[in-house]
Short mmCIF file of C-alpha atoms and ligand atoms in Angstrom, two decimals:
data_model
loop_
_atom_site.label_atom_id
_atom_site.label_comp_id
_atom_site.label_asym_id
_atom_site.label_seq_id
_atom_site.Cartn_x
_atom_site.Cartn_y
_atom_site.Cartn_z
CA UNK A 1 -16.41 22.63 -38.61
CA UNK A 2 -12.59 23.55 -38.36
CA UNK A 3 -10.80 20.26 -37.37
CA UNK A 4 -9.53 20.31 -33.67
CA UNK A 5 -5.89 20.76 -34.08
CA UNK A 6 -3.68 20.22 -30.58
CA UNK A 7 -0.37 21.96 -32.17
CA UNK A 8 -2.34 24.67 -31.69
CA UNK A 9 -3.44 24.18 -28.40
CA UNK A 10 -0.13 23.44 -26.81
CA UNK A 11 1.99 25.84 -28.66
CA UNK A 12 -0.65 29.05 -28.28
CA UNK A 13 -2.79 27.92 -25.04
CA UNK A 14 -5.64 28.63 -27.20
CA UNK A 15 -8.35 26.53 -26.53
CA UNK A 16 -10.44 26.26 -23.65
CA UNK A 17 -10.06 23.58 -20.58
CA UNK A 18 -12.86 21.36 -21.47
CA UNK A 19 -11.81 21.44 -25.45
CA UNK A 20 -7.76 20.36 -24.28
CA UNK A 21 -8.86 18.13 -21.79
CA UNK A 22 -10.91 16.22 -24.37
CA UNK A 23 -8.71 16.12 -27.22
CA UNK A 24 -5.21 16.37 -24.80
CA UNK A 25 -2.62 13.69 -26.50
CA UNK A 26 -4.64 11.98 -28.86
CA UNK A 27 -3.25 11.07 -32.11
CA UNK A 28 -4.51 13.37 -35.76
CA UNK A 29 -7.82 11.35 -36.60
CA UNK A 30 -7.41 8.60 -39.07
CA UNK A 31 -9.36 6.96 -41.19
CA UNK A 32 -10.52 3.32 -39.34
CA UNK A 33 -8.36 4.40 -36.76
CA UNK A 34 -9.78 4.88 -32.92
CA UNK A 35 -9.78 8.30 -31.66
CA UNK A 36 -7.41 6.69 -28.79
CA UNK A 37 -5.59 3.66 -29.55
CA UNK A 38 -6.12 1.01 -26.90
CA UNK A 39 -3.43 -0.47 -24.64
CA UNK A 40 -0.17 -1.77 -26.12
CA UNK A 41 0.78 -4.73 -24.22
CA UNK A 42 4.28 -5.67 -25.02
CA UNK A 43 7.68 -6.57 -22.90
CA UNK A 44 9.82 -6.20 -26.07
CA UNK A 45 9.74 -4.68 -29.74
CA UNK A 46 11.36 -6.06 -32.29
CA UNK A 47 14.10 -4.61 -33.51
CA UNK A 48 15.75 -5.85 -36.81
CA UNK A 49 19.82 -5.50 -37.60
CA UNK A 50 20.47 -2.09 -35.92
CA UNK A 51 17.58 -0.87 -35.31
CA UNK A 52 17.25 1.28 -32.00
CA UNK A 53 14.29 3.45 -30.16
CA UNK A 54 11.65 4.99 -29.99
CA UNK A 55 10.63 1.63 -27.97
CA UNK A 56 13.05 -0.96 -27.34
CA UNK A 57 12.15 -2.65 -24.33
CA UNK A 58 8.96 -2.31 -22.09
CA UNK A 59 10.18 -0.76 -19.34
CA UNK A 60 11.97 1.73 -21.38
CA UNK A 61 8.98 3.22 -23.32
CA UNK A 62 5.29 2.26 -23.91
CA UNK A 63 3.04 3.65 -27.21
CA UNK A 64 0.25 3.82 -24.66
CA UNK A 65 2.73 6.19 -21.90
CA UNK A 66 3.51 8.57 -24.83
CA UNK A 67 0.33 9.59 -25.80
CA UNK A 68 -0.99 9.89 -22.28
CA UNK A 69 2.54 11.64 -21.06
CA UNK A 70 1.84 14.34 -24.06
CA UNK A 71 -1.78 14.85 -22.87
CA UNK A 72 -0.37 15.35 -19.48
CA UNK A 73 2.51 17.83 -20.80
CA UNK A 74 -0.14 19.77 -23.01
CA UNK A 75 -2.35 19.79 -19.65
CA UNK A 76 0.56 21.18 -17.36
CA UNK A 77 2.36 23.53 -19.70
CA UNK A 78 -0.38 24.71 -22.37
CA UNK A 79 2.10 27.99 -23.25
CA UNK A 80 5.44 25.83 -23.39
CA UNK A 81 5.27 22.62 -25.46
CA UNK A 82 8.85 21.93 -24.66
CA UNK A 83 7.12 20.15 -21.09
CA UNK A 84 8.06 16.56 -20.79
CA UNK A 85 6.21 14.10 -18.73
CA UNK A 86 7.13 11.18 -17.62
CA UNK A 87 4.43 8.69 -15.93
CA UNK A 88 4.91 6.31 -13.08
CA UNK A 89 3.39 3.34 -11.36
CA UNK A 90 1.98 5.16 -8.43
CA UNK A 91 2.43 9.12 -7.22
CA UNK A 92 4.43 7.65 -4.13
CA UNK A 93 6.83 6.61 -7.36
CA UNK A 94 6.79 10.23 -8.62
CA UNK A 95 7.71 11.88 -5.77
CA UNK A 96 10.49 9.35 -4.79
CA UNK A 97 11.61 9.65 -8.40
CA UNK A 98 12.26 13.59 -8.22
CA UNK A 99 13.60 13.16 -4.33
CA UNK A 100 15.87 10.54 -5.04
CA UNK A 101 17.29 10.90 -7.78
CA UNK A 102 18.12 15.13 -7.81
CA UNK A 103 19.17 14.36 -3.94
CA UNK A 104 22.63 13.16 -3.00
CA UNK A 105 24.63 13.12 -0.14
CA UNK A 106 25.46 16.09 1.45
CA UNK A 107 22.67 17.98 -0.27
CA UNK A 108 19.80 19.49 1.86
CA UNK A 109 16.08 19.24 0.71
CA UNK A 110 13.39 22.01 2.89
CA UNK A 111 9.54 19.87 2.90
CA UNK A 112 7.23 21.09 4.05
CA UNK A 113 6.42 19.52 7.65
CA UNK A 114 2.60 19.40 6.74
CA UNK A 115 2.64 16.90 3.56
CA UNK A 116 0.88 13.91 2.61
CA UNK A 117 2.42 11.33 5.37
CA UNK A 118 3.88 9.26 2.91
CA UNK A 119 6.14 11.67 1.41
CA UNK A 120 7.08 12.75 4.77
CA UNK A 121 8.07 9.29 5.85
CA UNK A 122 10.87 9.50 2.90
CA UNK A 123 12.72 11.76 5.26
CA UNK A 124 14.19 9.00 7.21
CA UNK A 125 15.84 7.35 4.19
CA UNK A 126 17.14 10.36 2.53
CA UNK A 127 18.71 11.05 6.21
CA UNK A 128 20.12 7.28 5.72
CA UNK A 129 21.52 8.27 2.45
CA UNK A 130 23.50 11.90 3.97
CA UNK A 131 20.81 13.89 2.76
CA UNK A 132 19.98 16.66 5.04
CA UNK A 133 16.27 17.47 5.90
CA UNK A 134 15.11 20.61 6.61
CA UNK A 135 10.75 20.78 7.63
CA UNK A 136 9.00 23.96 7.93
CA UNK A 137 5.37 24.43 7.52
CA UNK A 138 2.96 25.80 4.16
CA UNK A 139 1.41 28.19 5.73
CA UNK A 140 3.06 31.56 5.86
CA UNK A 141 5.59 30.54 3.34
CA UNK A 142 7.52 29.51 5.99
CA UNK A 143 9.70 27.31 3.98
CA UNK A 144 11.25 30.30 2.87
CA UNK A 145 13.44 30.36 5.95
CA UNK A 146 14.94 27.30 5.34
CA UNK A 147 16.31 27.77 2.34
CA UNK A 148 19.97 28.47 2.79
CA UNK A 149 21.90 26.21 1.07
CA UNK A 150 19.61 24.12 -0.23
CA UNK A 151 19.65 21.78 -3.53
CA UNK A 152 16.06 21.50 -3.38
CA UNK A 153 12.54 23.03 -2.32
CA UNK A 154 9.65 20.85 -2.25
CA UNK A 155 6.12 22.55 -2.15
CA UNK A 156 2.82 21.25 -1.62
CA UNK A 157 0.13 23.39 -2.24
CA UNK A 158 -2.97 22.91 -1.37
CA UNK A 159 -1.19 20.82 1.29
CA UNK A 160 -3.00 17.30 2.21
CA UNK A 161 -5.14 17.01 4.48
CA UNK A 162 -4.63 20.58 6.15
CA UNK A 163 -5.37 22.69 3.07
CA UNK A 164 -2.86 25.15 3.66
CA UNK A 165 -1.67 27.51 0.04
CA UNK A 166 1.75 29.28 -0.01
CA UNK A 167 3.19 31.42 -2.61
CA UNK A 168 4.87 29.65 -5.15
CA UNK A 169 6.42 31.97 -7.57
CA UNK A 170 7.27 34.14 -4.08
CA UNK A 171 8.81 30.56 -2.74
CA UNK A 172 10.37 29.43 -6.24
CA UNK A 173 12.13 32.68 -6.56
CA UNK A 174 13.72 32.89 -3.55
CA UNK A 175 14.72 29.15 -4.14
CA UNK A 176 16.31 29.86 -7.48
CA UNK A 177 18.26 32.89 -6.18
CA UNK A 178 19.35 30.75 -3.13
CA UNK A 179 20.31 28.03 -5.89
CA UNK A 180 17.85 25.52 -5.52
CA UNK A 181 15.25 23.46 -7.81
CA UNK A 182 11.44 23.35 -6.87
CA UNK A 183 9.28 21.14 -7.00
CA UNK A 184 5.50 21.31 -6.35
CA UNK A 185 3.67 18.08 -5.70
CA UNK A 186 0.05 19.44 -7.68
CA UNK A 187 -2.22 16.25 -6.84
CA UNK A 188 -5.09 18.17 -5.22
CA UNK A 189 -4.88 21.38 -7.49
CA UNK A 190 -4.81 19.28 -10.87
CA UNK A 191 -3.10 20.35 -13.63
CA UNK A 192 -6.75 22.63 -14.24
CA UNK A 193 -6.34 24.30 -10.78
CA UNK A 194 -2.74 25.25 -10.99
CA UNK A 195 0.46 25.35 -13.30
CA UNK A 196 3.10 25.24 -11.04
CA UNK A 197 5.34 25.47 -14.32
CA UNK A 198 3.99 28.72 -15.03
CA UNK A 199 4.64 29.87 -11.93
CA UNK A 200 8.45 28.99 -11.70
CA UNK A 201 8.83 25.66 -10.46
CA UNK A 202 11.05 23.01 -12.21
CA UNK A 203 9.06 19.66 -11.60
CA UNK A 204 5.40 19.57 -11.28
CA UNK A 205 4.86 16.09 -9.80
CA UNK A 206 1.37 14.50 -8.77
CA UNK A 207 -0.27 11.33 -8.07
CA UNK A 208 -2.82 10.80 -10.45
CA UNK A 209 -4.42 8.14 -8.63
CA UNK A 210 -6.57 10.95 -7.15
CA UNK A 211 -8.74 13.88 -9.36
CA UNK A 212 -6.48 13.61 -12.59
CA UNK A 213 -8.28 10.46 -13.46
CA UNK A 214 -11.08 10.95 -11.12
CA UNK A 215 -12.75 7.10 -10.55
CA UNK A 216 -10.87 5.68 -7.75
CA UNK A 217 -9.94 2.64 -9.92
CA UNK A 218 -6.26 2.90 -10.99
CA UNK A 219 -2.86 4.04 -9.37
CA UNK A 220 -0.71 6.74 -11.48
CA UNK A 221 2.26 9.12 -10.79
CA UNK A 222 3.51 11.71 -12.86
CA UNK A 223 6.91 14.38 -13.49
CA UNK A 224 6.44 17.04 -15.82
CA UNK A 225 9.48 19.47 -16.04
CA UNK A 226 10.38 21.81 -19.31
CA UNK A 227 14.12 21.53 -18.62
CA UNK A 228 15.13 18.69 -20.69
CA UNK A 229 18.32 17.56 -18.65
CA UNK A 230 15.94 16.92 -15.24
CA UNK A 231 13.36 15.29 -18.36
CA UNK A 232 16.28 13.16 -19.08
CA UNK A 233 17.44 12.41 -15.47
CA UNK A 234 13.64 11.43 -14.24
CA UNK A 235 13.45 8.74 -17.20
CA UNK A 236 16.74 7.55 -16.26
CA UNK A 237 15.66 6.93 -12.60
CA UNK A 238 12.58 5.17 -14.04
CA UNK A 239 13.93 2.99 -16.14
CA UNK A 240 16.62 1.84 -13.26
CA UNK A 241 14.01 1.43 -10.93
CA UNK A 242 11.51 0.40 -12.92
CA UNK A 243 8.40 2.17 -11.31
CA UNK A 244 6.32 1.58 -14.60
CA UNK A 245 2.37 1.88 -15.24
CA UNK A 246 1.12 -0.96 -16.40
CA UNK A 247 -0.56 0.15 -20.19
CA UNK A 248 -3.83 -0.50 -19.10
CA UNK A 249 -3.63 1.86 -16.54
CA UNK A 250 -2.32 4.14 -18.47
CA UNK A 251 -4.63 4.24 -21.08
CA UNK A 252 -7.44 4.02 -18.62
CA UNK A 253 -6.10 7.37 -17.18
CA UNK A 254 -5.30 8.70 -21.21
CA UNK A 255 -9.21 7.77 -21.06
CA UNK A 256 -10.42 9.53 -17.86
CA UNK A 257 -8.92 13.03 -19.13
CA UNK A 258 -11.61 13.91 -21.17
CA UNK A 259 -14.02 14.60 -18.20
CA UNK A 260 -11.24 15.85 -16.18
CA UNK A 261 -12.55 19.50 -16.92
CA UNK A 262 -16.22 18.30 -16.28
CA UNK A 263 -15.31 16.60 -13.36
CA UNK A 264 -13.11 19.29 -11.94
CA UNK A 265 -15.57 22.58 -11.91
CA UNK A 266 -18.33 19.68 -10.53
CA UNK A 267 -16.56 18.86 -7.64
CA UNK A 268 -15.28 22.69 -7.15
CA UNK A 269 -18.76 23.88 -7.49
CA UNK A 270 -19.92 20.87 -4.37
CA UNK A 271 -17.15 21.22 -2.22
CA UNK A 272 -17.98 24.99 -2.72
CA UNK A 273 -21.30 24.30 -1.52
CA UNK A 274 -20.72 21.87 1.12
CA UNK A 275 -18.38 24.09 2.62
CA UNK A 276 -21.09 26.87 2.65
CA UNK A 277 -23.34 24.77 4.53
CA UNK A 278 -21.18 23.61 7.00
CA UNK A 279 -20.52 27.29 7.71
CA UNK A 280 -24.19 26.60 9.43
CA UNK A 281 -23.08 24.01 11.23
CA UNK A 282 -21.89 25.17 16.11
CA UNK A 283 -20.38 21.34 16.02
CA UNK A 284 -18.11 22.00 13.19
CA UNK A 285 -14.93 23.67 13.97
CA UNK A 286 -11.30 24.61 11.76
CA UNK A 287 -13.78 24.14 8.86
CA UNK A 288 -11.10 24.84 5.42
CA UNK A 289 -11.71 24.73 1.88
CA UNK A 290 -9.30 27.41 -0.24
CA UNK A 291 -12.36 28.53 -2.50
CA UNK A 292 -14.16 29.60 0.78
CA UNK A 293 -14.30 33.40 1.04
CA UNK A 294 -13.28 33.33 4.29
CA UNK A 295 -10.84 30.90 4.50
CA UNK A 296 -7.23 32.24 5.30
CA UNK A 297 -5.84 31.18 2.08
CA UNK A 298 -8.34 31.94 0.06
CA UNK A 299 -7.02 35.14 -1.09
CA UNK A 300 -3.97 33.53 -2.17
CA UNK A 301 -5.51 30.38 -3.47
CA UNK A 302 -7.54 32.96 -6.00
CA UNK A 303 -4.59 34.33 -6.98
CA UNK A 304 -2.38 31.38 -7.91
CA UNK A 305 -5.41 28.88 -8.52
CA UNK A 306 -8.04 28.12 -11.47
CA UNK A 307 -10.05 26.19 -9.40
CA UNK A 308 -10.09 24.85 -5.90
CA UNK A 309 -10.02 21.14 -5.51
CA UNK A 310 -12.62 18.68 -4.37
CA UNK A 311 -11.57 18.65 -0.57
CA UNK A 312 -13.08 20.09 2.51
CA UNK A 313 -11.54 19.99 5.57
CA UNK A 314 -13.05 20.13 9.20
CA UNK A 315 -13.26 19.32 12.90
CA UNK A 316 -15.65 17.56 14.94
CA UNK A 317 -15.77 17.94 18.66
CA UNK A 318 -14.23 14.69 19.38
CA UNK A 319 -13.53 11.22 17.88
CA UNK A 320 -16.33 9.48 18.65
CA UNK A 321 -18.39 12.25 17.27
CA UNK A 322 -16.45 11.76 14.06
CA UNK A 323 -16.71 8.15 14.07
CA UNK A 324 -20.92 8.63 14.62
CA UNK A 325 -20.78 11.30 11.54
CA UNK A 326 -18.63 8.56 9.01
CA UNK A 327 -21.47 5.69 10.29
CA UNK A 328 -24.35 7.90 9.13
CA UNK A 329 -23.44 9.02 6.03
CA UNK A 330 -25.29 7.24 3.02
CA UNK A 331 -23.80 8.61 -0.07
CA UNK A 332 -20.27 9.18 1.19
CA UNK A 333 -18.43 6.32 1.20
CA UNK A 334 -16.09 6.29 4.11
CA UNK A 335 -12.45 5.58 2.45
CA UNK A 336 -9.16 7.21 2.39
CA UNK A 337 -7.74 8.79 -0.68
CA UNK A 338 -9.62 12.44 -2.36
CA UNK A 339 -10.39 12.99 -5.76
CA UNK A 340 -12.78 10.39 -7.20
CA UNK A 341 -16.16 11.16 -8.58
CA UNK A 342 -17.80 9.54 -5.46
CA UNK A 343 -17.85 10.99 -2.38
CA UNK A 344 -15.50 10.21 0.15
CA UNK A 345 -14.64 11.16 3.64
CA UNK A 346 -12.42 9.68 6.43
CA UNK A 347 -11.26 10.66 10.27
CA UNK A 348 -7.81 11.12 9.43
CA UNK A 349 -6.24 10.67 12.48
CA UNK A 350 -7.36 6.97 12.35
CA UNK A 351 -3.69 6.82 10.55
CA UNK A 352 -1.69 8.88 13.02
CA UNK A 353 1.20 10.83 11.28
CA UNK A 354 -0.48 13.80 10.49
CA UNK A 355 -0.93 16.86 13.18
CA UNK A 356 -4.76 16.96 13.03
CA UNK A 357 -7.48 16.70 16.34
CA UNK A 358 -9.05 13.24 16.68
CA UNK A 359 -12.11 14.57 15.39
CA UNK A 360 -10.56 15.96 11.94
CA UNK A 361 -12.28 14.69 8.98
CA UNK A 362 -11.19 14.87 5.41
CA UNK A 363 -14.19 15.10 2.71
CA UNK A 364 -13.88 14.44 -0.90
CA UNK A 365 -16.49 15.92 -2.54
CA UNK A 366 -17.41 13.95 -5.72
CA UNK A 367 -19.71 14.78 -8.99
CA UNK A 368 -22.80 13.80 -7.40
CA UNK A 369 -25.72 16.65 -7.29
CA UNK A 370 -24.82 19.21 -4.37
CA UNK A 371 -28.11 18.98 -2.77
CA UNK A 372 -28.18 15.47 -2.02
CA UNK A 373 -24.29 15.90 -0.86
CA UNK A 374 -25.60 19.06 1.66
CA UNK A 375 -28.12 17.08 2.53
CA UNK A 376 -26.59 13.20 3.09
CA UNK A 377 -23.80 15.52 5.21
CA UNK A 378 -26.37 17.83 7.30
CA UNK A 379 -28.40 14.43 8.05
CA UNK A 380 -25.68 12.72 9.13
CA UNK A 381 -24.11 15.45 11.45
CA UNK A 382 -27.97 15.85 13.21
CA UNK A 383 -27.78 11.52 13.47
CA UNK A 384 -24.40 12.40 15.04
CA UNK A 385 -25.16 14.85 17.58
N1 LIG B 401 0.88 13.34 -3.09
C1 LIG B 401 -0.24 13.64 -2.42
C2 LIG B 401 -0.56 15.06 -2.09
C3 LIG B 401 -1.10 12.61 -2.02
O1 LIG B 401 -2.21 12.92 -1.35
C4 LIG B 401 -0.77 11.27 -2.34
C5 LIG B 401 -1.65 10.15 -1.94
O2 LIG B 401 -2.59 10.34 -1.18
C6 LIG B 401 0.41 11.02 -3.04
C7 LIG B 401 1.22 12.08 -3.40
C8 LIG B 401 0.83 9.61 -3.38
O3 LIG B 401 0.03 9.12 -4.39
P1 LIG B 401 -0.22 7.56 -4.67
O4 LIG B 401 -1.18 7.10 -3.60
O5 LIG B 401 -0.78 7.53 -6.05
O6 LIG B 401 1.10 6.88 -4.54
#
C-alpha cells in the first residue's frame, strides 16, 4: 500500500477529509516510534552555550502545540501550506488574541451584534481602550454597511445560537477594498464545514473546545492566518499574555482529530434529521438548522459550506414549556456549550445576553443513532405539552 504522505496532502489538497483528518500533523512513521508522540511536559529546554529555538521556554513553544497547530493548518488551508496556527488556552483566548492585539486606539472594529455573548461582552473593553465599535447583524450581510473606515471585520458564520450565514467572500471583499482585515470566528462550521481562508478572510479563529475535538472534555482556542506578519503578531500576543494550552490538552485535541471527519458528517446527518422531524412538530416555532431546505440560509450555507454543523435551533411557546421539554429528555443531557459527541440542549435565555424568546432552545446534536435522538426529542416534547 502507498505510504500516506501529508506533504502531499497539504500542498495539493489531495486526499479526502476522513484520510487528512486521520493522519493531519502527525510526524513520518518511525520505527518504535508512536504514530503521535504523547504530551511533552516541560517549563524549560535546555539550551547549551548559545543555543536558541525552536523551544526555549514553555510558554514560548511546546513539541506537543506544533504538531497539533500543523494538523490544524493542514485542516484549515489544505491548498496553501504557508497557513500558520497558533493554539490557545481557551477560544475566548483566540478571539481576544486577534481583537486585541490587531485593535488599537482609534481603530474601529464592525461585530456582528448576534455573536456568541462572550465575544460580544469584549466590546466594552475595547471601547475602554479608544477602540470604536461598530454592531450590525449576520443576516443580510448587514455588516457590510458598517464598514467605512474600519481596521477590522469580524464574521461569525453560522452565528451562535441564532444560526444566521452571511457571505463571506461578498463581506471579505468589500472589507479589503474598504481596507480592513477579516476575521471569521469558524467554531460551529469546523474547519470540515468551511475554509474561511479560502474564501478571503485573514484569520480563521475558533474555539475548539466545541466540534473540533468533539468530547466535551478539554478547552482549546485556535488562529490560523497564511499571512506570516499577523502569524507573527498572534504568537507575540500569546507569548505576552500567556494564554497557553496545557500539553495534555493539546495532545488530547491532536488525538480527537482523527474522528473529527466521522464525527462531523454523524452529527450533520442527526441534526439533519432532527430538524426534519421537528418540521412535524405545531409547538415548535423559528425552528433553524442551515442544512434544512427550507431554512433562509440554507441556500447560502450550501454554497459556502461542506457540511452544516451539529446545531438546531428552535422555539417553544413559552419558558416553562422549555423548561418541561429539557426535564424530559433522557439522552440529551441538558448543558451549555454545542459540539460534543453527546447530545446536548439548553434554554438559552437562562443566560440573558442573547436576543432569543424565553422559550428558545439550543440543541447539539451528538453521534448517537438518529432514531433514538428523533425519538428521546418527540417523547419529550409530547411529556411537555
Ligand atoms: N466562539 C463561539 C462561536 C463560541 O460558541 C464559543 C463558546 O461557546 C467561543 C468562541 C469561546 O470558546 P471557549 O468556550 O472555548 O472559550
Amino acid at each position: 500500500m502507498a505510504e500516506y504522505d501529508s506533504d502531499d496532502t497539504a500542498g495539493g489538497d489531495t486526499a479526502g477529509e476522513s484520510t487528512r483528518s486521520v493522519h493531519a500533523g502527525r510526524p513520518p512513521a518511525q520505527p518504535y516510534e508512536p504514530s503521535l508522540p504523547g504530551p511533552t511536559f516541560v517549563s524549560h529546554f535546555h539550551l547549551p552555550g548559545e543555543a536558541t529555538g525552536p523551544y526555549t521556554y514553555g510558554r514560548d513553544q511546546n513539541p506537543t502545540w506544533t504538531l497539533l497547530e500543523q494538523a490544524i493548518s493542514e485542516l484549515e488551508s489544505p491548498a496553501d501550506p504557508t497557513a500558520r496556527t497558533a493554539v490557545f488556552a481557551s477560544g475566548m483566548a483566540a478571539v481576544s488574541a486577534v481583537l486585541l492585539s490587531q485593535l488599537s486606539a482609534g481603530d474601529t472594529v464592525v461585530l456582528p451584534s448576534d455573536c456568541y455573548q462572550t465575544t460580544r461582552t469584549l466590546q466594552k473593553r475595547l471601547e475602554s481602550y479608544g477602540v470604536t465599535v461598530r454592531l450590525a447583524p449576520t443576516r443580510g450581510d448587514a455588516q457590510l454597511r458598517a464598514l467605512d473606515g474600519a481596521r477590522l471585520l469580524w464574521l461569525e458564520t453560522p452565528s451562535n445560537p441564532g444560526l444566521d450565514v452571511c457571505d463571506i467572500r461578498r463581506l471579505a471583499d468589500a472589507a479589503h477594498a474598504a481596507g480592513a482585515l477579516v476575521a471569521v470566528d469558524n467554531t460551529l462550521a469546523t474547519p470540515l464545514g468551511q475554509r474561511p481562508l479560502d474564501l478571503g478572510a485573514d484569520f480563521s479563529v475558533a474555539s475548539g473546545t466545541k466540534a473540533l475535538t468533539g468530547h466535551g472534555d478539554l478547552l482549546l482556542g485556535y488562529v490560523t492566518t497564511r499571512d506570516p506578519e499577523l502569524a507573527e503578531q498572534t504568537l507575540l500576543w500569546r507569548k505576552t499574555v500567556g494564554a497557553i494550552p496545557g500539553p495534555m490538552e493539546a495532545w488530547l485535541a491532536h488525538r480527537s482529530l482523527a474522528t473529527l471527519a466521522l464525527r462531523v458528517d454523524r452529527q450533520a446527518a442527526n441534526a439533519l434529521e432532527l430538524a426534519t422531524a421537528l418540521t412535524e412538530r405545531p409547538e415548535v416555532t423559528e425552528l433553524r438548522h442551515p442544512g434544512l431546505s427550507t431554512d433562509p440560509a440554507h441556500r447560502l450555507a450550501a454554497a459556502q459550506m461542506r457540511r452544516f454543523g451539529s446545531v438546531v435551533s428552535f422555539t417553544l411557546p413559552d419558558q416553562e414549556h422549555a423548561e418541561r421539554f429539557l426535564a424530559a429528555l433522557r439522552i440529551t443531557v441538558e448543558a451549555t456549550s454545542f459540539g460534543s459527541v453527546q447530545c446536548t440542549a439548553e434554554r438559552r435565555a437562562r443566560w440573558g445576553g442573547d436576543a432569543v424568546p424565553p422559550g428558545f432552545i439550543r440543541f447539539s446534536v451528538g453521534v448517537e443513532d438518529a432514531a433514538d435522538i428523533v425519538a428521546d426529542v418527540t417523547r419529550a416534547l409530547d411529556a411537555a405539552k
